[in-house]
Structure formats: C-alpha cells, structure tokens
Amino acid sequence: MGLSTLRNVGYRGLATCVPKTVVSNLDCPPQMRQERERLIRNVGIHTRRLCLPWQCFSDLAFIAAEKLLHELKWQREEIDALIVVTQSPDYLIPATAIILQDRLKLSQATIAFDVNLGCSGYPFALHLLGSMISAGTVRKGLVLVGDKCATQLDPLFSDAGTATALEGDADAPPIYFDLNSDGSGYKAIMLPIGGHREPPAAHHFLPVKDEHGINRTPYDLQLDGAAVLSFSTQRVPPAVMRLLDYAKTDSDAIDYFLFHQANRMINETIRKKLRLPEEKVPMTLHDFGNTSGASIPVTMTARIAEALRSGRKRLLLAGFGIGLSWGECVIDIENAVFPDLIEA
Amino acid sequence: MSDQVSNDTAAVSRFIDNFQSAVDFQEPVEITAETELASLAEWDSLAALGVIVMFDMEYGKSISGNDLKGCKTIADLFALLG
C-alpha cells in the first residue's frame, strides 16, 4: 500500500504510563562497567524503566487509558473500538484487548483485538484505528501501544504503556501515511523459541554463560545490531522524504520529527541524513531507553506535551524495527489532551 | 605515481582517524593498516555499528555486518571502500 491519506480522523489525546522503577545501565556486574560506559556514550541509553515482576504491559496501558478517558470526559459506552498493539500480551491467547474491554468497563459492543507489531507500531496503530473511523464504522476509539520488554541486564529496552484517542471529525486535517513491511529481514530481531515453529522444550531453559559470564537462554531476544542499523539508516530517511513529498509539505513546515528511539547511532544518522536540527528532533533514549512501539508517544509526552497543548503542531512520526517494518505519518495535532507522564 | 602513493597514504591515514573515532577507544591505541582487528580490545559489536555508520556518513558507502566479518586487518576494512 505504501502511501495513503486518512480524512475525518481527529487526534484527541495521548496518555503515557511508565513503571516507577528506574534502572541505570551502570547497575551491572563490575566486569561490564567499562563496556557499559562506552555503550551509554554511543547507544545513548543511561536509565530505563522496568516493570515490577507482577506488572504487565497491560497494567501500564490500563492506567494510561483510564487517565485519558478521564481527561477527555468520554463515556465508556461511547468507545466503539479498543486496539492493543503489543508484543507482550498478558497471555499467548486470548487477546489482551478483549481482557481490557472488561477491565476498562467498555461496552460489550466494543470491537477489541490485538496487533503484533513492535518498534514500528505507532504509525500503524494510528492508521488502523484511523481507517475504521474514516470509514465511519467507528466513531470513537482507543489504541493502546507499548511493551514490557525490559530486563535488569539488557541495556537497551525499557517498559511503557500508552493510550491514544481518535475520533471521527469532518473538520479534521488529513493524516498522511507511508507504511511498509519487509519480511525477508524477520531474523534481524526475533524471539525464536516458544511459538509453533519451535515450541518450548526443556532444553531451552538450560542457561549458557556468555563472554561476560552472564547466563543466557534461547528465550532471550536475538538482535542482529548491524542488520538493524543498516536497515534503519538506509530505509527511513528516503521514506521520510517520500512522505513529505506526498503530503506536499517539507521539513521546514514540520514542527517536530519523532523517531522511534532505537539507539543514538541510528537516530543521529537518520537525523543527519535528513539534515534536521536537533531542536526539532526530541529524544528520550537517555532517560527511557528503547520502549519499543511506545517510544514515539513516550517522547511526545515526556518532551513536547507543553508545546502540543499550546496550539496546532505538525508532526512527522516515524517507527521502524522488528518485522522488518517501518512506517511514518504526517499529522496535525490541535486541541488534544496530553496529561503529564504517569509513573506506576 | 609517487603522488598516487602519497594520496593513498593520506587517505589511509584519514581512514584510520575515522576508524579510531568510530570505535571510541577507551585508551589511545596505535593503529596502522596492518593492525589486526581481533587484536583490538574494543573491536566488538558496538564498534561494528560505529564503523558501519562511519562508512555511510564519511564515505557514502553502505556496508553490512557480513562485510565486516570478512575483514581481518584495517587494510581489509579500507579495501571495502572499493
């Protein structure tokens, strides 16, 4: 599909919830400290948010959704659709969105389902719910995006849950999208064990020590850093240029560019290739790490909420990663609610 | 001919400077074209990312992780510039 335009979709608000537990990448075994200091300089991630052992992504998203509904003064029975975009559902089945329909006390007439997307997820989430609204079948909807992907030792990932509200609005400015998928790169980021290709077996639980003496199992995320870096820095800049052209706008007319918070080297390369000034490209990597699909909304809430509350802003949002999958949108936001960051 | 040699020497020297900055060495390291990558303590996956970015941004050349795996020395890396 690639490029498309959605009309009659109003962006009404965003709430973001992160766990209150902060871990530093310097909280590591002493033999890893030097490497970690270098990693903080290059990858740009210092602190991360970590769910408590009993906290799920859906707990964060639930709190964000409750806050958003309260701020918007929306009635529960008005919500026609609840879409959850996550790779860390409560259970393998059933879908987390359906559990949340009941937990949020939404009507049983609500459409609720999950979508399995990670780092690229936010523009896809807006497109999916936006399409249902644009078609007129859904009037008000929520899309909850995020993941529980952090561990104490992995230095990249951080947890967050977000809730975004969209509503049918004949006067809303168009939203321009560019959405893409390349499954030939599926091995670049994957959890190979536990699905139907390789079901769980006893030997998967046997830990093997890595070069730092840290126990690893096949259940740890596998990430080919070089492949992800090449993919992100080669595909995203031309996709952004193509979308700007399609939307008949240019980078001067965009108030903020929000890129998925992947890794400082990746993000800086993308920014420099697009010749964007730092002040137009808010970042949360240093404090919140890579929050998967939540990283764009986390950055909106934590860095530009005040600006978004103060008047119409034109944003370019760009997600990219696991799949491989990448998508961007140009969206004008005005009169939407942006509650302060919630910690739970 | 000798101009060509000195141009190449200057290019290698500039390449080594770029390499040093891309890898972000903790301590200053003496590096020549013959230096073996495996002998450098910091030559790891993070350094590989820095070098891929360096090729892209300084030389406009896209290289992959596999290209890097085929390199033993700094000269091999330099040869990737083609």
PDB file of N, CA and C in Angstrom, chain A residues 34-43 229 264-265, chain B residues 14-32 35-55 58-59 63 68 71-74 77-78:
ATOM      1  N   GLN A  34      33.116  -0.850  32.223  1.00  0.00           N
ATOM      2  CA  GLN A  34      33.770  -0.057  31.163  1.00  0.00           C
ATOM      3  C   GLN A  34      33.005  -0.137  29.848  1.00  0.00           C
ATOM      4  N   GLU A  35      32.574  -1.356  29.545  1.00  0.00           N
ATOM      5  CA  GLU A  35      31.811  -1.536  28.306  1.00  0.00           C
ATOM      6  C   GLU A  35      30.504  -0.754  28.371  1.00  0.00           C
ATOM      7  N   ARG A  36      29.893  -0.738  29.557  1.00  0.00           N
ATOM      8  CA  ARG A  36      28.634  -0.015  29.716  1.00  0.00           C
ATOM      9  C   ARG A  36      28.823   1.501  29.573  1.00  0.00           C
ATOM     10  N   GLU A  37      29.942   2.017  30.101  1.00  0.00           N
ATOM     11  CA  GLU A  37      30.184   3.458  29.972  1.00  0.00           C
ATOM     12  C   GLU A  37      30.303   3.831  28.494  1.00  0.00           C
ATOM     13  N   ARG A  38      30.964   2.964  27.755  1.00  0.00           N
ATOM     14  CA  ARG A  38      31.121   3.196  26.313  1.00  0.00           C
ATOM     15  C   ARG A  38      29.756   3.067  25.615  1.00  0.00           C
ATOM     16  N   LEU A  39      28.964   2.098  26.071  1.00  0.00           N
ATOM     17  CA  LEU A  39      27.633   1.907  25.489  1.00  0.00           C
ATOM     18  C   LEU A  39      26.735   3.126  25.743  1.00  0.00           C
ATOM     19  N   ILE A  40      26.820   3.686  26.950  1.00  0.00           N
ATOM     20  CA  ILE A  40      25.994   4.860  27.253  1.00  0.00           C
ATOM     21  C   ILE A  40      26.379   6.013  26.318  1.00  0.00           C
ATOM     22  N   ARG A  41      27.698   6.171  26.084  1.00  0.00           N
ATOM     23  CA  ARG A  41      28.145   7.240  25.172  1.00  0.00           C
ATOM     24  C   ARG A  41      27.643   7.015  23.747  1.00  0.00           C
ATOM     25  N   ASN A  42      27.695   5.781  23.283  1.00  0.00           N
ATOM     26  CA  ASN A  42      27.423   5.519  21.862  1.00  0.00           C
ATOM     27  C   ASN A  42      25.966   5.192  21.561  1.00  0.00           C
ATOM     28  N   VAL A  43      25.373   4.352  22.410  1.00  0.00           N
ATOM     29  CA  VAL A  43      23.976   3.975  22.182  1.00  0.00           C
ATOM     30  C   VAL A  43      23.042   5.021  22.802  1.00  0.00           C
ATOM     31  N   LEU A 229      20.755  -1.700  12.258  1.00  0.00           N
ATOM     32  CA  LEU A 229      21.302  -0.370  11.987  1.00  0.00           C
ATOM     33  C   LEU A 229      21.277  -0.077  10.487  1.00  0.00           C
ATOM     34  N   ARG A 264      21.276   5.721  19.781  1.00  0.00           N
ATOM     35  CA  ARG A 264      21.705   7.064  19.387  1.00  0.00           C
ATOM     36  C   ARG A 264      22.414   7.070  18.030  1.00  0.00           C
ATOM     37  N   MET A 265      23.192   6.012  17.767  1.00  0.00           N
ATOM     38  CA  MET A 265      23.903   5.967  16.489  1.00  0.00           C
ATOM     39  C   MET A 265      22.915   5.926  15.329  1.00  0.00           C
TER      40      MET A 265
ATOM     41  N   ARG B  14      43.656   9.161   7.017  1.00  0.00           N
ATOM     42  CA  ARG B  14      42.364   9.767   7.371  1.00  0.00           C
ATOM     43  C   ARG B  14      41.364   8.670   7.757  1.00  0.00           C
ATOM     44  N   PHE B  15      41.447   7.538   7.053  1.00  0.00           N
ATOM     45  CA  PHE B  15      40.559   6.411   7.342  1.00  0.00           C
ATOM     46  C   PHE B  15      40.809   5.892   8.764  1.00  0.00           C
ATOM     47  N   ILE B  16      42.101   5.814   9.137  1.00  0.00           N
ATOM     48  CA  ILE B  16      42.436   5.325  10.488  1.00  0.00           C
ATOM     49  C   ILE B  16      41.911   6.301  11.551  1.00  0.00           C
ATOM     50  N   ASP B  17      42.032   7.607  11.282  1.00  0.00           N
ATOM     51  CA  ASP B  17      41.467   8.593  12.227  1.00  0.00           C
ATOM     52  C   ASP B  17      39.954   8.381  12.388  1.00  0.00           C
ATOM     53  N   ASN B  18      39.289   8.212  11.256  1.00  0.00           N
ATOM     54  CA  ASN B  18      37.831   7.979  11.306  1.00  0.00           C
ATOM     55  C   ASN B  18      37.506   6.698  12.064  1.00  0.00           C
ATOM     56  N   PHE B  19      38.307   5.671  11.833  1.00  0.00           N
ATOM     57  CA  PHE B  19      38.103   4.384  12.498  1.00  0.00           C
ATOM     58  C   PHE B  19      38.247   4.539  14.013  1.00  0.00           C
ATOM     59  N   GLN B  20      39.317   5.247  14.421  1.00  0.00           N
ATOM     60  CA  GLN B  20      39.552   5.458  15.861  1.00  0.00           C
ATOM     61  C   GLN B  20      38.348   6.146  16.498  1.00  0.00           C
ATOM     62  N   SER B  21      37.825   7.150  15.812  1.00  0.00           N
ATOM     63  CA  SER B  21      36.723   7.889  16.414  1.00  0.00           C
ATOM     64  C   SER B  21      35.432   7.046  16.391  1.00  0.00           C
ATOM     65  N   ALA B  22      35.264   6.237  15.356  1.00  0.00           N
ATOM     66  CA  ALA B  22      34.051   5.407  15.267  1.00  0.00           C
ATOM     67  C   ALA B  22      34.024   4.320  16.334  1.00  0.00           C
ATOM     68  N   VAL B  23      35.196   3.760  16.650  1.00  0.00           N
ATOM     69  CA  VAL B  23      35.241   2.653  17.620  1.00  0.00           C
ATOM     70  C   VAL B  23      35.164   3.177  19.054  1.00  0.00           C
ATOM     71  N   ASP B  24      35.570   4.450  19.265  1.00  0.00           N
ATOM     72  CA  ASP B  24      35.539   5.053  20.599  1.00  0.00           C
ATOM     73  C   ASP B  24      36.400   4.262  21.588  1.00  0.00           C
ATOM     74  N   PHE B  25      37.706   4.262  21.346  1.00  0.00           N
ATOM     75  CA  PHE B  25      38.639   3.532  22.222  1.00  0.00           C
ATOM     76  C   PHE B  25      38.724   4.180  23.601  1.00  0.00           C
ATOM     77  N   GLN B  26      38.779   3.330  24.623  1.00  0.00           N
ATOM     78  CA  GLN B  26      38.905   3.840  25.999  1.00  0.00           C
ATOM     79  C   GLN B  26      40.284   4.480  26.207  1.00  0.00           C
ATOM     80  N   GLU B  27      41.315   3.826  25.694  1.00  0.00           N
ATOM     81  CA  GLU B  27      42.692   4.314  25.819  1.00  0.00           C
ATOM     82  C   GLU B  27      43.209   4.528  24.398  1.00  0.00           C
ATOM     83  N   PRO B  28      44.133   5.518  24.216  1.00  0.00           N
ATOM     84  CA  PRO B  28      44.688   5.714  22.871  1.00  0.00           C
ATOM     85  C   PRO B  28      45.376   4.423  22.384  1.00  0.00           C
ATOM     86  N   VAL B  29      45.154   4.088  21.121  1.00  0.00           N
ATOM     87  CA  VAL B  29      45.727   2.863  20.553  1.00  0.00           C
ATOM     88  C   VAL B  29      46.466   3.224  19.277  1.00  0.00           C
ATOM     89  N   GLU B  30      47.676   2.668  19.115  1.00  0.00           N
ATOM     90  CA  GLU B  30      48.436   2.878  17.881  1.00  0.00           C
ATOM     91  C   GLU B  30      47.870   1.937  16.816  1.00  0.00           C
ATOM     92  N   ILE B  31      47.433   2.511  15.709  1.00  0.00           N
ATOM     93  CA  ILE B  31      46.831   1.670  14.660  1.00  0.00           C
ATOM     94  C   ILE B  31      47.491   1.969  13.313  1.00  0.00           C
ATOM     95  N   THR B  32      47.850   0.898  12.599  1.00  0.00           N
ATOM     96  CA  THR B  32      48.361   1.034  11.229  1.00  0.00           C
ATOM     97  C   THR B  32      47.472   0.185  10.325  1.00  0.00           C
ATOM     98  N   THR B  35      47.315  -3.428  11.331  1.00  0.00           N
ATOM     99  CA  THR B  35      46.763  -3.847  12.627  1.00  0.00           C
ATOM    100  C   THR B  35      45.619  -4.842  12.431  1.00  0.00           C
ATOM    101  N   GLU B  36      45.682  -5.926  13.198  1.00  0.00           N
ATOM    102  CA  GLU B  36      44.601  -6.916  13.115  1.00  0.00           C
ATOM    103  C   GLU B  36      43.442  -6.482  14.011  1.00  0.00           C
ATOM    104  N   LEU B  37      42.242  -6.539  13.475  1.00  0.00           N
ATOM    105  CA  LEU B  37      41.060  -6.104  14.229  1.00  0.00           C
ATOM    106  C   LEU B  37      40.911  -6.918  15.514  1.00  0.00           C
ATOM    107  N   ALA B  38      41.179  -8.217  15.419  1.00  0.00           N
ATOM    108  CA  ALA B  38      40.994  -9.089  16.579  1.00  0.00           C
ATOM    109  C   ALA B  38      41.928  -8.727  17.730  1.00  0.00           C
ATOM    110  N   SER B  39      43.014  -7.977  17.419  1.00  0.00           N
ATOM    111  CA  SER B  39      43.963  -7.612  18.477  1.00  0.00           C
ATOM    112  C   SER B  39      43.463  -6.392  19.264  1.00  0.00           C
ATOM    113  N   LEU B  40      42.386  -5.753  18.807  1.00  0.00           N
ATOM    114  CA  LEU B  40      41.885  -4.543  19.467  1.00  0.00           C
ATOM    115  C   LEU B  40      40.788  -4.918  20.461  1.00  0.00           C
ATOM    116  N   ALA B  41      41.029  -4.555  21.732  1.00  0.00           N
ATOM    117  CA  ALA B  41      40.089  -4.965  22.783  1.00  0.00           C
ATOM    118  C   ALA B  41      38.674  -4.461  22.500  1.00  0.00           C
ATOM    119  N   GLU B  42      38.563  -3.267  21.933  1.00  0.00           N
ATOM    120  CA  GLU B  42      37.227  -2.672  21.725  1.00  0.00           C
ATOM    121  C   GLU B  42      36.552  -3.129  20.438  1.00  0.00           C
ATOM    122  N   TRP B  43      37.184  -3.982  19.651  1.00  0.00           N
ATOM    123  CA  TRP B  43      36.556  -4.407  18.384  1.00  0.00           C
ATOM    124  C   TRP B  43      35.440  -5.405  18.700  1.00  0.00           C
ATOM    125  N   ASP B  44      34.232  -4.871  18.861  1.00  0.00           N
ATOM    126  CA  ASP B  44      33.097  -5.713  19.241  1.00  0.00           C
ATOM    127  C   ASP B  44      31.874  -5.276  18.450  1.00  0.00           C
ATOM    128  N   SER B  45      30.701  -5.761  18.847  1.00  0.00           N
ATOM    129  CA  SER B  45      29.501  -5.456  18.051  1.00  0.00           C
ATOM    130  C   SER B  45      29.182  -3.960  18.058  1.00  0.00           C
ATOM    131  N   LEU B  46      29.472  -3.298  19.183  1.00  0.00           N
ATOM    132  CA  LEU B  46      29.226  -1.856  19.255  1.00  0.00           C
ATOM    133  C   LEU B  46      30.149  -1.117  18.289  1.00  0.00           C
ATOM    134  N   ALA B  47      31.429  -1.540  18.262  1.00  0.00           N
ATOM    135  CA  ALA B  47      32.386  -0.910  17.354  1.00  0.00           C
ATOM    136  C   ALA B  47      31.961  -1.129  15.904  1.00  0.00           C
ATOM    137  N   ALA B  48      31.425  -2.315  15.617  1.00  0.00           N
ATOM    138  CA  ALA B  48      30.983  -2.606  14.247  1.00  0.00           C
ATOM    139  C   ALA B  48      29.888  -1.623  13.825  1.00  0.00           C
ATOM    140  N   LEU B  49      28.979  -1.320  14.746  1.00  0.00           N
ATOM    141  CA  LEU B  49      27.917  -0.357  14.420  1.00  0.00           C
ATOM    142  C   LEU B  49      28.525   1.009  14.092  1.00  0.00           C
ATOM    143  N   GLY B  50      29.504   1.419  14.918  1.00  0.00           N
ATOM    144  CA  GLY B  50      30.155   2.709  14.690  1.00  0.00           C
ATOM    145  C   GLY B  50      30.840   2.747  13.330  1.00  0.00           C
ATOM    146  N   VAL B  51      31.450   1.634  12.946  1.00  0.00           N
ATOM    147  CA  VAL B  51      32.187   1.595  11.671  1.00  0.00           C
ATOM    148  C   VAL B  51      31.207   1.591  10.487  1.00  0.00           C
ATOM    149  N   ILE B  52      30.081   0.910  10.632  1.00  0.00           N
ATOM    150  CA  ILE B  52      29.077   0.930   9.550  1.00  0.00           C
ATOM    151  C   ILE B  52      28.570   2.368   9.340  1.00  0.00           C
ATOM    152  N   VAL B  53      28.311   3.064  10.464  1.00  0.00           N
ATOM    153  CA  VAL B  53      27.859   4.453  10.370  1.00  0.00           C
ATOM    154  C   VAL B  53      28.953   5.310   9.735  1.00  0.00           C
ATOM    155  N   MET B  54      30.205   5.067  10.130  1.00  0.00           N
ATOM    156  CA  MET B  54      31.328   5.843   9.591  1.00  0.00           C
ATOM    157  C   MET B  54      31.435   5.666   8.077  1.00  0.00           C
ATOM    158  N   PHE B  55      31.321   4.445   7.597  1.00  0.00           N
ATOM    159  CA  PHE B  55      31.365   4.200   6.143  1.00  0.00           C
ATOM    160  C   PHE B  55      30.250   4.973   5.442  1.00  0.00           C
ATOM    161  N   GLU B  58      30.792   9.152   6.298  1.00  0.00           N
ATOM    162  CA  GLU B  58      32.033   9.780   5.835  1.00  0.00           C
ATOM    163  C   GLU B  58      32.334   9.457   4.383  1.00  0.00           C
ATOM    164  N   TYR B  59      31.888   8.289   3.928  1.00  0.00           N
ATOM    165  CA  TYR B  59      32.273   7.850   2.580  1.00  0.00           C
ATOM    166  C   TYR B  59      31.070   7.558   1.677  1.00  0.00           C
ATOM    167  N   ILE B  63      27.838  -0.661   3.996  1.00  0.00           N
ATOM    168  CA  ILE B  63      28.429  -1.986   4.201  1.00  0.00           C
ATOM    169  C   ILE B  63      27.577  -2.734   5.220  1.00  0.00           C
ATOM    170  N   LEU B  68      31.937  -6.788   7.314  1.00  0.00           N
ATOM    171  CA  LEU B  68      32.925  -6.584   8.382  1.00  0.00           C
ATOM    172  C   LEU B  68      33.506  -7.912   8.851  1.00  0.00           C
ATOM    173  N   CYS B  71      36.653  -9.129   7.269  1.00  0.00           N
ATOM    174  CA  CYS B  71      37.876  -8.307   7.358  1.00  0.00           C
ATOM    175  C   CYS B  71      38.743  -8.747   8.532  1.00  0.00           C
ATOM    176  N   LYS B  72      40.048  -8.919   8.253  1.00  0.00           N
ATOM    177  CA  LYS B  72      40.992  -9.264   9.326  1.00  0.00           C
ATOM    178  C   LYS B  72      41.781  -8.043   9.796  1.00  0.00           C
ATOM    179  N   THR B  73      42.147  -7.172   8.871  1.00  0.00           N
ATOM    180  CA  THR B  73      43.001  -6.031   9.218  1.00  0.00           C
ATOM    181  C   THR B  73      42.319  -4.712   8.834  1.00  0.00           C
ATOM    182  N   ILE B  74      42.945  -3.615   9.298  1.00  0.00           N
ATOM    183  CA  ILE B  74      42.466  -2.280   8.919  1.00  0.00           C
ATOM    184  C   ILE B  74      42.517  -2.122   7.396  1.00  0.00           C
ATOM    185  N   LEU B  77      39.498  -3.480   5.849  1.00  0.00           N
ATOM    186  CA  LEU B  77      38.374  -2.550   6.008  1.00  0.00           C
ATOM    187  C   LEU B  77      38.460  -1.447   4.964  1.00  0.00           C
ATOM    188  N   PHE B  78      39.679  -0.885   4.824  1.00  0.00           N
ATOM    189  CA  PHE B  78      39.887   0.213   3.873  1.00  0.00           C
ATOM    190  C   PHE B  78      39.508  -0.233   2.461  1.00  0.00           C
TER     191      PHE B  78
END
